[in-house]
Tab-separated table of N, CA and C in Angstrom:
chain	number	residue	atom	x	y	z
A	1	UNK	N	5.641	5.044	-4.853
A	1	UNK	CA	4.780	5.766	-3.944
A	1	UNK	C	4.684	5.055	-2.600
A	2	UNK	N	4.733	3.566	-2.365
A	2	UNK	CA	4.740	3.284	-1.562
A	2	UNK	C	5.714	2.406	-0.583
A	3	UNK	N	6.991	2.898	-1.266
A	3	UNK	CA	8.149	2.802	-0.106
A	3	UNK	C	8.275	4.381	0.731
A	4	UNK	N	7.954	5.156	0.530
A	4	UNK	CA	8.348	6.499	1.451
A	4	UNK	C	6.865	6.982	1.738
A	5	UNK	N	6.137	6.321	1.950
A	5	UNK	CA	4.762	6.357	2.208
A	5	UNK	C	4.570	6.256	4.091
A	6	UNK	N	3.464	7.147	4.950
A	6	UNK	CA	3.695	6.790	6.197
A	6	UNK	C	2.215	7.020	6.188
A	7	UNK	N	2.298	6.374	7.706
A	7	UNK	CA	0.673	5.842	7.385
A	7	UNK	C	-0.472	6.542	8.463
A	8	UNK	N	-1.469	7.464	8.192
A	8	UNK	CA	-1.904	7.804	8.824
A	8	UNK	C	-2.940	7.264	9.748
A	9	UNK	N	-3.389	6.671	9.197
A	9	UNK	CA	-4.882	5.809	10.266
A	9	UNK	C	-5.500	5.187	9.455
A	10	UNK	N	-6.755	4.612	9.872
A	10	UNK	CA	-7.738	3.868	8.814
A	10	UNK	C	-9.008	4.250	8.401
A	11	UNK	N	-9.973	3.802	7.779
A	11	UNK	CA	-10.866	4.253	7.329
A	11	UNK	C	-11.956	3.670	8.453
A	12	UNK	N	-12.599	4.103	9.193
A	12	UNK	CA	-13.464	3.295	9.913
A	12	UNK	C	-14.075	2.803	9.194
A	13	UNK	N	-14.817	1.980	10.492
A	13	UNK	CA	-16.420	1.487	9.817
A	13	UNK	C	-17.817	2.259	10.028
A	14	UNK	N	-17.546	3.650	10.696
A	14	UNK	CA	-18.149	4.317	10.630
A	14	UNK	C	-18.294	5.068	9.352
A	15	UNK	N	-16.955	5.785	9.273
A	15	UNK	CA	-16.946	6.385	8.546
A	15	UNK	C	-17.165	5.389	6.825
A	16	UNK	N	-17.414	4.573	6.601
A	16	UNK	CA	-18.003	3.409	5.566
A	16	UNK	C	-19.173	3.106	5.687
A	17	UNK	N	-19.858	3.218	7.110
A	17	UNK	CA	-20.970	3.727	7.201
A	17	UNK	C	-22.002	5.022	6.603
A	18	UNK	N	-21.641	5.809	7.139
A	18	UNK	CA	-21.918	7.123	6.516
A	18	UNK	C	-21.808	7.385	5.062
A	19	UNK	N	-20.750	6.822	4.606
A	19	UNK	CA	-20.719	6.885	2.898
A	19	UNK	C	-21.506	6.253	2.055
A	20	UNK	N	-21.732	4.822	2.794
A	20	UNK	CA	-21.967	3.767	2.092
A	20	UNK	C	-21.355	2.856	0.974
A	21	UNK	N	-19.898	3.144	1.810
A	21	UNK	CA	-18.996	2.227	1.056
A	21	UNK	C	-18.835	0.949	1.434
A	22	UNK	N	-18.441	0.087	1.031
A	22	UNK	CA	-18.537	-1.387	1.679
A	22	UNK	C	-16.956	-1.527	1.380
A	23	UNK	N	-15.772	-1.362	2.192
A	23	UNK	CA	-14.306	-1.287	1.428
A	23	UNK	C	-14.042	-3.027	1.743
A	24	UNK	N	-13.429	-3.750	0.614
A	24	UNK	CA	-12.888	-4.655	0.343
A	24	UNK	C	-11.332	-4.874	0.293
A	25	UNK	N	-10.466	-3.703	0.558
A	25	UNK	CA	-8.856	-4.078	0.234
A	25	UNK	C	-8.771	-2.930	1.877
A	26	UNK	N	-7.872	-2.748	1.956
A	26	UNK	CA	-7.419	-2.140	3.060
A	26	UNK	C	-7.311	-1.117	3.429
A	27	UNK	N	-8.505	-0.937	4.365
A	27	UNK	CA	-8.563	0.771	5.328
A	27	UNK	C	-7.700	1.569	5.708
A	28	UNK	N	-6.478	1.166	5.554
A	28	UNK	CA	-5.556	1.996	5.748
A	28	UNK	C	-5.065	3.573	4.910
A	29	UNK	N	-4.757	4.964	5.681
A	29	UNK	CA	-4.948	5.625	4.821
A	29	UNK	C	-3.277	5.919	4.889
A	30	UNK	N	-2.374	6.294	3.968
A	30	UNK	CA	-1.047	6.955	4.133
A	30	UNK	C	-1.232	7.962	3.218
A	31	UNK	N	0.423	8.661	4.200
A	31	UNK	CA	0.400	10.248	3.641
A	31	UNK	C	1.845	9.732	2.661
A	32	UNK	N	1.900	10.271	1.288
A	32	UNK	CA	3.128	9.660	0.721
A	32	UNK	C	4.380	10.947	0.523
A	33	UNK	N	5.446	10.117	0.409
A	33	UNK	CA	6.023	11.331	0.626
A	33	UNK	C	6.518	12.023	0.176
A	34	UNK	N	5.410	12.545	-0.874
A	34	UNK	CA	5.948	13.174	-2.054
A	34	UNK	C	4.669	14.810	-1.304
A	35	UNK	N	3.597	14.568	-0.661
A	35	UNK	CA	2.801	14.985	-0.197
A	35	UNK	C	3.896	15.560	1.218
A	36	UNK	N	4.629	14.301	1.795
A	36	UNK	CA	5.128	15.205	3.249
A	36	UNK	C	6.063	16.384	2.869
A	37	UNK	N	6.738	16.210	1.960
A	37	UNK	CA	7.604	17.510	1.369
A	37	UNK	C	7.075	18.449	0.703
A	38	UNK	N	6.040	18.539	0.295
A	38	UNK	CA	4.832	19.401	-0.196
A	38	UNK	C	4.817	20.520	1.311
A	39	UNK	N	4.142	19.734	2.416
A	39	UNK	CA	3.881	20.111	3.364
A	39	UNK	C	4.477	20.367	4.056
A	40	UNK	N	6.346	19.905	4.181
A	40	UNK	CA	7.382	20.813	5.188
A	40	UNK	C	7.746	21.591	4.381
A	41	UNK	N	7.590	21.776	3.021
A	41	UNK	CA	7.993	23.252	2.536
A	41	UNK	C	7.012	24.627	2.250
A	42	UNK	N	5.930	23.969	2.867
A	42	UNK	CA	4.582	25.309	2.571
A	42	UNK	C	4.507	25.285	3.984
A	43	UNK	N	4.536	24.602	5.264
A	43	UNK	CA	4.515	24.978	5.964
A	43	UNK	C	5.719	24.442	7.210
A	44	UNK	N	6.613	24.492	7.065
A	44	UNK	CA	7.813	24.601	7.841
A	44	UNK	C	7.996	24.053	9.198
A	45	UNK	N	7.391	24.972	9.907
A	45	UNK	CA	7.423	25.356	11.431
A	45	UNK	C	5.503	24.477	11.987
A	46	UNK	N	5.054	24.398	11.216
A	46	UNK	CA	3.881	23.381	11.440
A	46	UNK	C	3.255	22.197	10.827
A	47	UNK	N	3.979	21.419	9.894
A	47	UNK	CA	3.685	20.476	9.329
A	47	UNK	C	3.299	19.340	9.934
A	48	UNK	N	3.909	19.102	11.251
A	48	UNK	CA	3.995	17.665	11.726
A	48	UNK	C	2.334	17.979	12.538
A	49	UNK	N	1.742	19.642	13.049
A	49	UNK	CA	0.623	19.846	13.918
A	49	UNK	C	-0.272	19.566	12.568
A	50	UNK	N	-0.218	19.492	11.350
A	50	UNK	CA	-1.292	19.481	9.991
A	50	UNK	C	-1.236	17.801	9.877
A	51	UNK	N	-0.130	17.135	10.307
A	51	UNK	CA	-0.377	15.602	10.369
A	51	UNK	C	-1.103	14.911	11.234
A	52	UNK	N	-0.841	15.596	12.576
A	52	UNK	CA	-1.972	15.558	13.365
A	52	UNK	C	-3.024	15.741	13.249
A	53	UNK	N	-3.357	16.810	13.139
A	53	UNK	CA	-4.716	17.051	12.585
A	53	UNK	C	-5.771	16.370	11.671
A	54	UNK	N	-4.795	16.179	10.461
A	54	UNK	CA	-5.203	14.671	9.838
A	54	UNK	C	-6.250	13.811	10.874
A	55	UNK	N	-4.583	13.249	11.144
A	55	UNK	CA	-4.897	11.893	12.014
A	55	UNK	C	-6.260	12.070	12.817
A	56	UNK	N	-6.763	13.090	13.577
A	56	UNK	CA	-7.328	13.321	14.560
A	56	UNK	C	-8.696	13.813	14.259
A	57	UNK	N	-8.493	14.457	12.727
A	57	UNK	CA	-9.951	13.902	11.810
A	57	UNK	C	-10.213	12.429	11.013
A	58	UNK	N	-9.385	11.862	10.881
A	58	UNK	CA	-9.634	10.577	10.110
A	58	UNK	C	-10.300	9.712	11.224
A	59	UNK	N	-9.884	9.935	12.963
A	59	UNK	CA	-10.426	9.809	13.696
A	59	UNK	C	-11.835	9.845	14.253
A	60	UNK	N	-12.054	11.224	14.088
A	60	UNK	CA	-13.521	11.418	14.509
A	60	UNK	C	-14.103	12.526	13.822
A	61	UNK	N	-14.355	12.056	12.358
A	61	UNK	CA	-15.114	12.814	12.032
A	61	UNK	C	-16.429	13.697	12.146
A	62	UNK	N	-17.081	14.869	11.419
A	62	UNK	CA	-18.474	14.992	12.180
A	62	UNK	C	-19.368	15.135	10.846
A	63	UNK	N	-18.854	14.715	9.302
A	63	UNK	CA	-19.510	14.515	8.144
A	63	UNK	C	-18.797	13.790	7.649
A	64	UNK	N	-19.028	13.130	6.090
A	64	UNK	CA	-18.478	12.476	5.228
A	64	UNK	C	-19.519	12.034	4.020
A	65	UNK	N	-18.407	11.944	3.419
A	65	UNK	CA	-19.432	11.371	1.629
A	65	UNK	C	-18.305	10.616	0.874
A	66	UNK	N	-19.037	10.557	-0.152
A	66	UNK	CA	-17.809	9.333	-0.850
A	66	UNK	C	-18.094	9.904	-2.476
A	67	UNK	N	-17.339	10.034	-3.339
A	67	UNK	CA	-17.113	10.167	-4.763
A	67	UNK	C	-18.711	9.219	-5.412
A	68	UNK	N	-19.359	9.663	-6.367
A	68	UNK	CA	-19.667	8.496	-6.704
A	68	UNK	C	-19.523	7.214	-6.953
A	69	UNK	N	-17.858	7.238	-7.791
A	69	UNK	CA	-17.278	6.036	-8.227
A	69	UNK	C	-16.746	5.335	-6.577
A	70	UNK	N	-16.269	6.505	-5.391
A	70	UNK	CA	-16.221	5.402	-4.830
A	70	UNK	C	-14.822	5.287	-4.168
A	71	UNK	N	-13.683	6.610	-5.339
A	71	UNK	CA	-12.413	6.134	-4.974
A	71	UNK	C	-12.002	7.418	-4.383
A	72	UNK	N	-12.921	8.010	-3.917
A	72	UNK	CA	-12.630	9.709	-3.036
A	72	UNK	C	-13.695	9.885	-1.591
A	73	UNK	N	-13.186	10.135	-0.999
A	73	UNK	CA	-13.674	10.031	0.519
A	73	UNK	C	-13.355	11.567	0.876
A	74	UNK	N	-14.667	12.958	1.417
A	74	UNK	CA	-14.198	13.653	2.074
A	74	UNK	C	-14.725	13.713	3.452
A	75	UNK	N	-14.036	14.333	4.641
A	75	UNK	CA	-14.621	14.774	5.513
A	75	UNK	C	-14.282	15.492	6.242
A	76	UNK	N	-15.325	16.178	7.335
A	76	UNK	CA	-15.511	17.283	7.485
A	76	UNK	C	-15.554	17.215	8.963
A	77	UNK	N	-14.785	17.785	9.897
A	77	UNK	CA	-15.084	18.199	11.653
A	77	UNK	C	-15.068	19.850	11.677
A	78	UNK	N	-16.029	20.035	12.293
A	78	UNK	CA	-16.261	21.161	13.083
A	78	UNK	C	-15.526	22.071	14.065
A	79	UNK	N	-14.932	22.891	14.256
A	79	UNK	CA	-13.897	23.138	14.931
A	79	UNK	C	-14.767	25.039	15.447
A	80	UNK	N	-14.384	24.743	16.822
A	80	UNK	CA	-14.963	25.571	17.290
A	80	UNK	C	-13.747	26.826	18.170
A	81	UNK	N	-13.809	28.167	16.964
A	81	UNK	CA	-12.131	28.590	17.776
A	81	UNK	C	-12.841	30.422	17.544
A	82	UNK	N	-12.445	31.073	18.193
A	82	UNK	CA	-12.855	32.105	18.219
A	82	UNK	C	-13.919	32.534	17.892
A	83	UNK	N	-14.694	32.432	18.643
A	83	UNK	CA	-16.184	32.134	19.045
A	83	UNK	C	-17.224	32.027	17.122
A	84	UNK	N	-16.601	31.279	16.574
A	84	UNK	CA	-17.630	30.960	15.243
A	84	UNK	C	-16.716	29.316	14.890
A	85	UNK	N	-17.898	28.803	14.160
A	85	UNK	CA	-17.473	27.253	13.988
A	85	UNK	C	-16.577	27.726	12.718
A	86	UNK	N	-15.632	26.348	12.345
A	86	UNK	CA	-14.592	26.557	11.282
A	86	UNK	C	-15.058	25.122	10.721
A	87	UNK	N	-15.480	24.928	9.100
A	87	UNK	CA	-15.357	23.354	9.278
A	87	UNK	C	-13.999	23.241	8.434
A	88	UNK	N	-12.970	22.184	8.987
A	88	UNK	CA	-12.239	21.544	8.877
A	88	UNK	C	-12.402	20.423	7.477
A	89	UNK	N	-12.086	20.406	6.576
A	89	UNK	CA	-12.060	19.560	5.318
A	89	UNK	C	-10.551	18.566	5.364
A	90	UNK	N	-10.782	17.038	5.213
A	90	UNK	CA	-9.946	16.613	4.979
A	90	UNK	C	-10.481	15.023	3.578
A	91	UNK	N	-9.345	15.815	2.433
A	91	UNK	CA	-9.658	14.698	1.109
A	91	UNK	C	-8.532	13.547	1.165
A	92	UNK	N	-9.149	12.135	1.116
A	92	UNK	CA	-8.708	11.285	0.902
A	92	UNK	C	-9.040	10.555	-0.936
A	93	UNK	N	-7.781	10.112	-1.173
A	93	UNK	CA	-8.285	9.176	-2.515
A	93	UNK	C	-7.578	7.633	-2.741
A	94	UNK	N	-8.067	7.154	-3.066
A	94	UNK	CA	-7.224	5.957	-3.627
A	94	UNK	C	-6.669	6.363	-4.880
A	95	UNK	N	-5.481	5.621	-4.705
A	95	UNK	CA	-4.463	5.888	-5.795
A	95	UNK	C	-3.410	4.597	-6.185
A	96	UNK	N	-2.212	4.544	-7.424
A	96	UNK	CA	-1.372	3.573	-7.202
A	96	UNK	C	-2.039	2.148	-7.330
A	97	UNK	N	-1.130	1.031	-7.659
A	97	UNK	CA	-1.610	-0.059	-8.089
A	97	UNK	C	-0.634	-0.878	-7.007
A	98	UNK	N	-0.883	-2.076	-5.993
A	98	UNK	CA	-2.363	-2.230	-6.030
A	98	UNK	C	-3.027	-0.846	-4.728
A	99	UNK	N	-4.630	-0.593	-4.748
A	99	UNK	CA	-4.954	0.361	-4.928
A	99	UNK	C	-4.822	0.822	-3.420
A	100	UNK	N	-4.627	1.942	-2.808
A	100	UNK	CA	-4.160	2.218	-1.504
A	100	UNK	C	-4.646	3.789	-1.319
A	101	UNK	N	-5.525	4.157	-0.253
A	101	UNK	CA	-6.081	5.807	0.162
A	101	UNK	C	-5.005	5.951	0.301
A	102	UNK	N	-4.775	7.312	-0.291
A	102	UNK	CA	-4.169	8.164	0.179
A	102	UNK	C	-4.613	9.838	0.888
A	103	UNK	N	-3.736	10.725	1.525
A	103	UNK	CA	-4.057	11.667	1.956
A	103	UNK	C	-4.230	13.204	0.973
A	104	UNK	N	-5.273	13.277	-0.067
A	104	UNK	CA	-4.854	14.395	-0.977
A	104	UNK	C	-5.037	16.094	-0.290
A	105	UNK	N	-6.395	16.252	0.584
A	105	UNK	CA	-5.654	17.302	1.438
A	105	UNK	C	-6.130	17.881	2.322
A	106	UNK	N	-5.700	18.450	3.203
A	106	UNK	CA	-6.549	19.241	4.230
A	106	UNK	C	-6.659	21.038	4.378
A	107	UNK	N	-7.695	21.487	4.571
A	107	UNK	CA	-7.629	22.480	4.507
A	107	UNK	C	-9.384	23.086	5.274
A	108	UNK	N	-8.891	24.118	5.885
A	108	UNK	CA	-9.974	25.317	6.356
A	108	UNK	C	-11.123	25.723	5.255
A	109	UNK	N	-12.598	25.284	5.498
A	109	UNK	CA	-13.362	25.898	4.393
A	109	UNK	C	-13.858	27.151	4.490
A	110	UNK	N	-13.933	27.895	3.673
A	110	UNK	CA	-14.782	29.234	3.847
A	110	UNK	C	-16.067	28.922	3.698
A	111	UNK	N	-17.039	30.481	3.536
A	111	UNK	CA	-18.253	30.135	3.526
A	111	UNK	C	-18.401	29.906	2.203
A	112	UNK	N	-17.587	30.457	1.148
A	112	UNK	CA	-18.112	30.117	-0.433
A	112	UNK	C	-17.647	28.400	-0.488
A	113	UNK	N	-16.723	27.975	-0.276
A	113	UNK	CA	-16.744	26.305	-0.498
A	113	UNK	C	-17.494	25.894	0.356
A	114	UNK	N	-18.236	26.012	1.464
A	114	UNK	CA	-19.360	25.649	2.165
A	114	UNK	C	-20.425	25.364	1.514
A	115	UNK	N	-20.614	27.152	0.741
A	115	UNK	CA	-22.010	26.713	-0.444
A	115	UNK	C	-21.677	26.118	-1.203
A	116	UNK	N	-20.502	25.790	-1.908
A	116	UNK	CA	-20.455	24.898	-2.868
A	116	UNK	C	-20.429	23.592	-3.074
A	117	UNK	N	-19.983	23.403	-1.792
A	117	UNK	CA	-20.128	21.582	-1.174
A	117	UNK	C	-21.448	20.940	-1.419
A	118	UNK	N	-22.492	21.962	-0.968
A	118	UNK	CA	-23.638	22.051	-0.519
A	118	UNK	C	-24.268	21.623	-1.519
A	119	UNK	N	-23.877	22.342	-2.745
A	119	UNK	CA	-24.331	21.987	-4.491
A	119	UNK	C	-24.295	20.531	-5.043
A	120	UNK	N	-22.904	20.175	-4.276
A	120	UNK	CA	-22.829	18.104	-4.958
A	120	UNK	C	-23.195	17.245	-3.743
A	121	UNK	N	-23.318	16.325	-3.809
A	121	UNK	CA	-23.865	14.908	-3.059
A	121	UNK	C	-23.760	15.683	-1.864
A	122	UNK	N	-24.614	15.259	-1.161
A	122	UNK	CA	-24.451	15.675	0.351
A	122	UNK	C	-23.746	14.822	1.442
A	123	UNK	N	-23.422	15.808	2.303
A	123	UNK	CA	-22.684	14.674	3.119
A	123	UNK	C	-23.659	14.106	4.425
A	124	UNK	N	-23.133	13.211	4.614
A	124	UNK	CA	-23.523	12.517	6.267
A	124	UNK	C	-23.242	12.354	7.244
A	125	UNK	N	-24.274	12.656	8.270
A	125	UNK	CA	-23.197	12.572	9.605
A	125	UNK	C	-22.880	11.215	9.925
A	126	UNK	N	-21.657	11.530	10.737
A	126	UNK	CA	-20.668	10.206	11.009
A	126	UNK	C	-21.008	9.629	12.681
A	127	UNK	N	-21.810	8.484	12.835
A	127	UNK	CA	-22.367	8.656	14.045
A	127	UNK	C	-21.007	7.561	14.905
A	128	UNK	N	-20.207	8.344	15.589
A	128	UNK	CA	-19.226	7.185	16.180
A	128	UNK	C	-19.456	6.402	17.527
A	129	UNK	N	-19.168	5.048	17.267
A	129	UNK	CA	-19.382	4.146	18.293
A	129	UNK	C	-18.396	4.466	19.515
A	130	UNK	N	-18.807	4.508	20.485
A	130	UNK	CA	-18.052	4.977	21.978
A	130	UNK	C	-17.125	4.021	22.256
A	131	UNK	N	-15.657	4.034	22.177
A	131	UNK	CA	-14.527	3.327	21.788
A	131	UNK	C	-13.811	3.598	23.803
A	132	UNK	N	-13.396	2.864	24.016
A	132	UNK	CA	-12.530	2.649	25.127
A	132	UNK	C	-10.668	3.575	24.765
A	133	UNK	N	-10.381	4.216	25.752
A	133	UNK	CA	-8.950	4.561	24.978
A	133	UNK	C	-8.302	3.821	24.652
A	134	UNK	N	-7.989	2.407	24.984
A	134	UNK	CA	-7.505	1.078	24.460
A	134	UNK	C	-7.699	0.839	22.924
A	135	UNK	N	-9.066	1.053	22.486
A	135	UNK	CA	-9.630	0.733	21.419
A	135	UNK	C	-9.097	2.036	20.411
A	136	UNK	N	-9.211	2.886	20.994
A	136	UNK	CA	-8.684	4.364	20.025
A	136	UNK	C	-7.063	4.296	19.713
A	137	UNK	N	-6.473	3.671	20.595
A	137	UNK	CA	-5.193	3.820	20.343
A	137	UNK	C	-5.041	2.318	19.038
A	138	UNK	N	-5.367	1.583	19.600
A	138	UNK	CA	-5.773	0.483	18.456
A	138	UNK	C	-6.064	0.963	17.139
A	139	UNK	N	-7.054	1.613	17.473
A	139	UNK	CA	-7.557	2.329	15.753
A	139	UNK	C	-6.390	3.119	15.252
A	140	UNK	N	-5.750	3.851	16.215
A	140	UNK	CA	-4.693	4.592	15.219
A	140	UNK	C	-3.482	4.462	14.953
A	141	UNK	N	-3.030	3.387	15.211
A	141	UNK	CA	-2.020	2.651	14.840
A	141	UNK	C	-1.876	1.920	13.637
């Protein structure tokens, strides 16, 4: 899993904030690439704009929560596109030995997984520290 593995960004310390995770091994999240061929064959002609996207929520989220146990991270940005909000869901998990996030998935919520989110742990907002573009490009590397 983790020779054809590419790496999307890290886990802040915000976003470890908001959860209340305290991570001990490495923030780093990758997409593996058993997942990228998943994703150039369901979506073709836009896969590499859904990697982005990723990236650009792992970035700046505008919710998050954490599994109980601890080894599942979701979150959630707001996306504002034809005049009604969309929230944006993206699941991370740890996986593989030794143990490493990975990207399990992203996707558009409706209003029924909205209410249903709503039903388990709640999430939190992700309050982000005002980063220099120096510092952002740092982070996502």
């Amino acid at each position: 899993m983790t020779h054809d593995s590419l790496r999307l960004g890290r886990i802040s310390p915000e976003i470890e904030e908001a959860t209340g995770l305290s991570l001990t091994s490495d923030p780093s999240v990758y997409v593996s690439g058993e997942t990228l061929d998943k994703m150039a064959v369901a979506h073709p002609n836009d896969y590499l704009a859904l990697l982005d996207q990723s990236r650009r929520l792992l970035l700046a989220p505008d919710f998050a929560r954490s599994s109980p146990e601890g080894t599942r991270i979701d979150l959630v940005r707001m996306r504002f596109r034809s005049e009604t909000f969309e929230p944006l869901s993206l699941t991370i998990e740890q996986k593989g030995t030794p143990q490493k996030w990975y990207l399990c998935s992203l996707c558009l919520l409706s209003q029924n997984d909205v209410k249903s989110l709503g039903r388990s742990k709640p999430f939190c907002r992700v309050t982000l520290k005002k980063k220099t573009s120096r510092a952002r490009r740092r982070a996502a590397s």
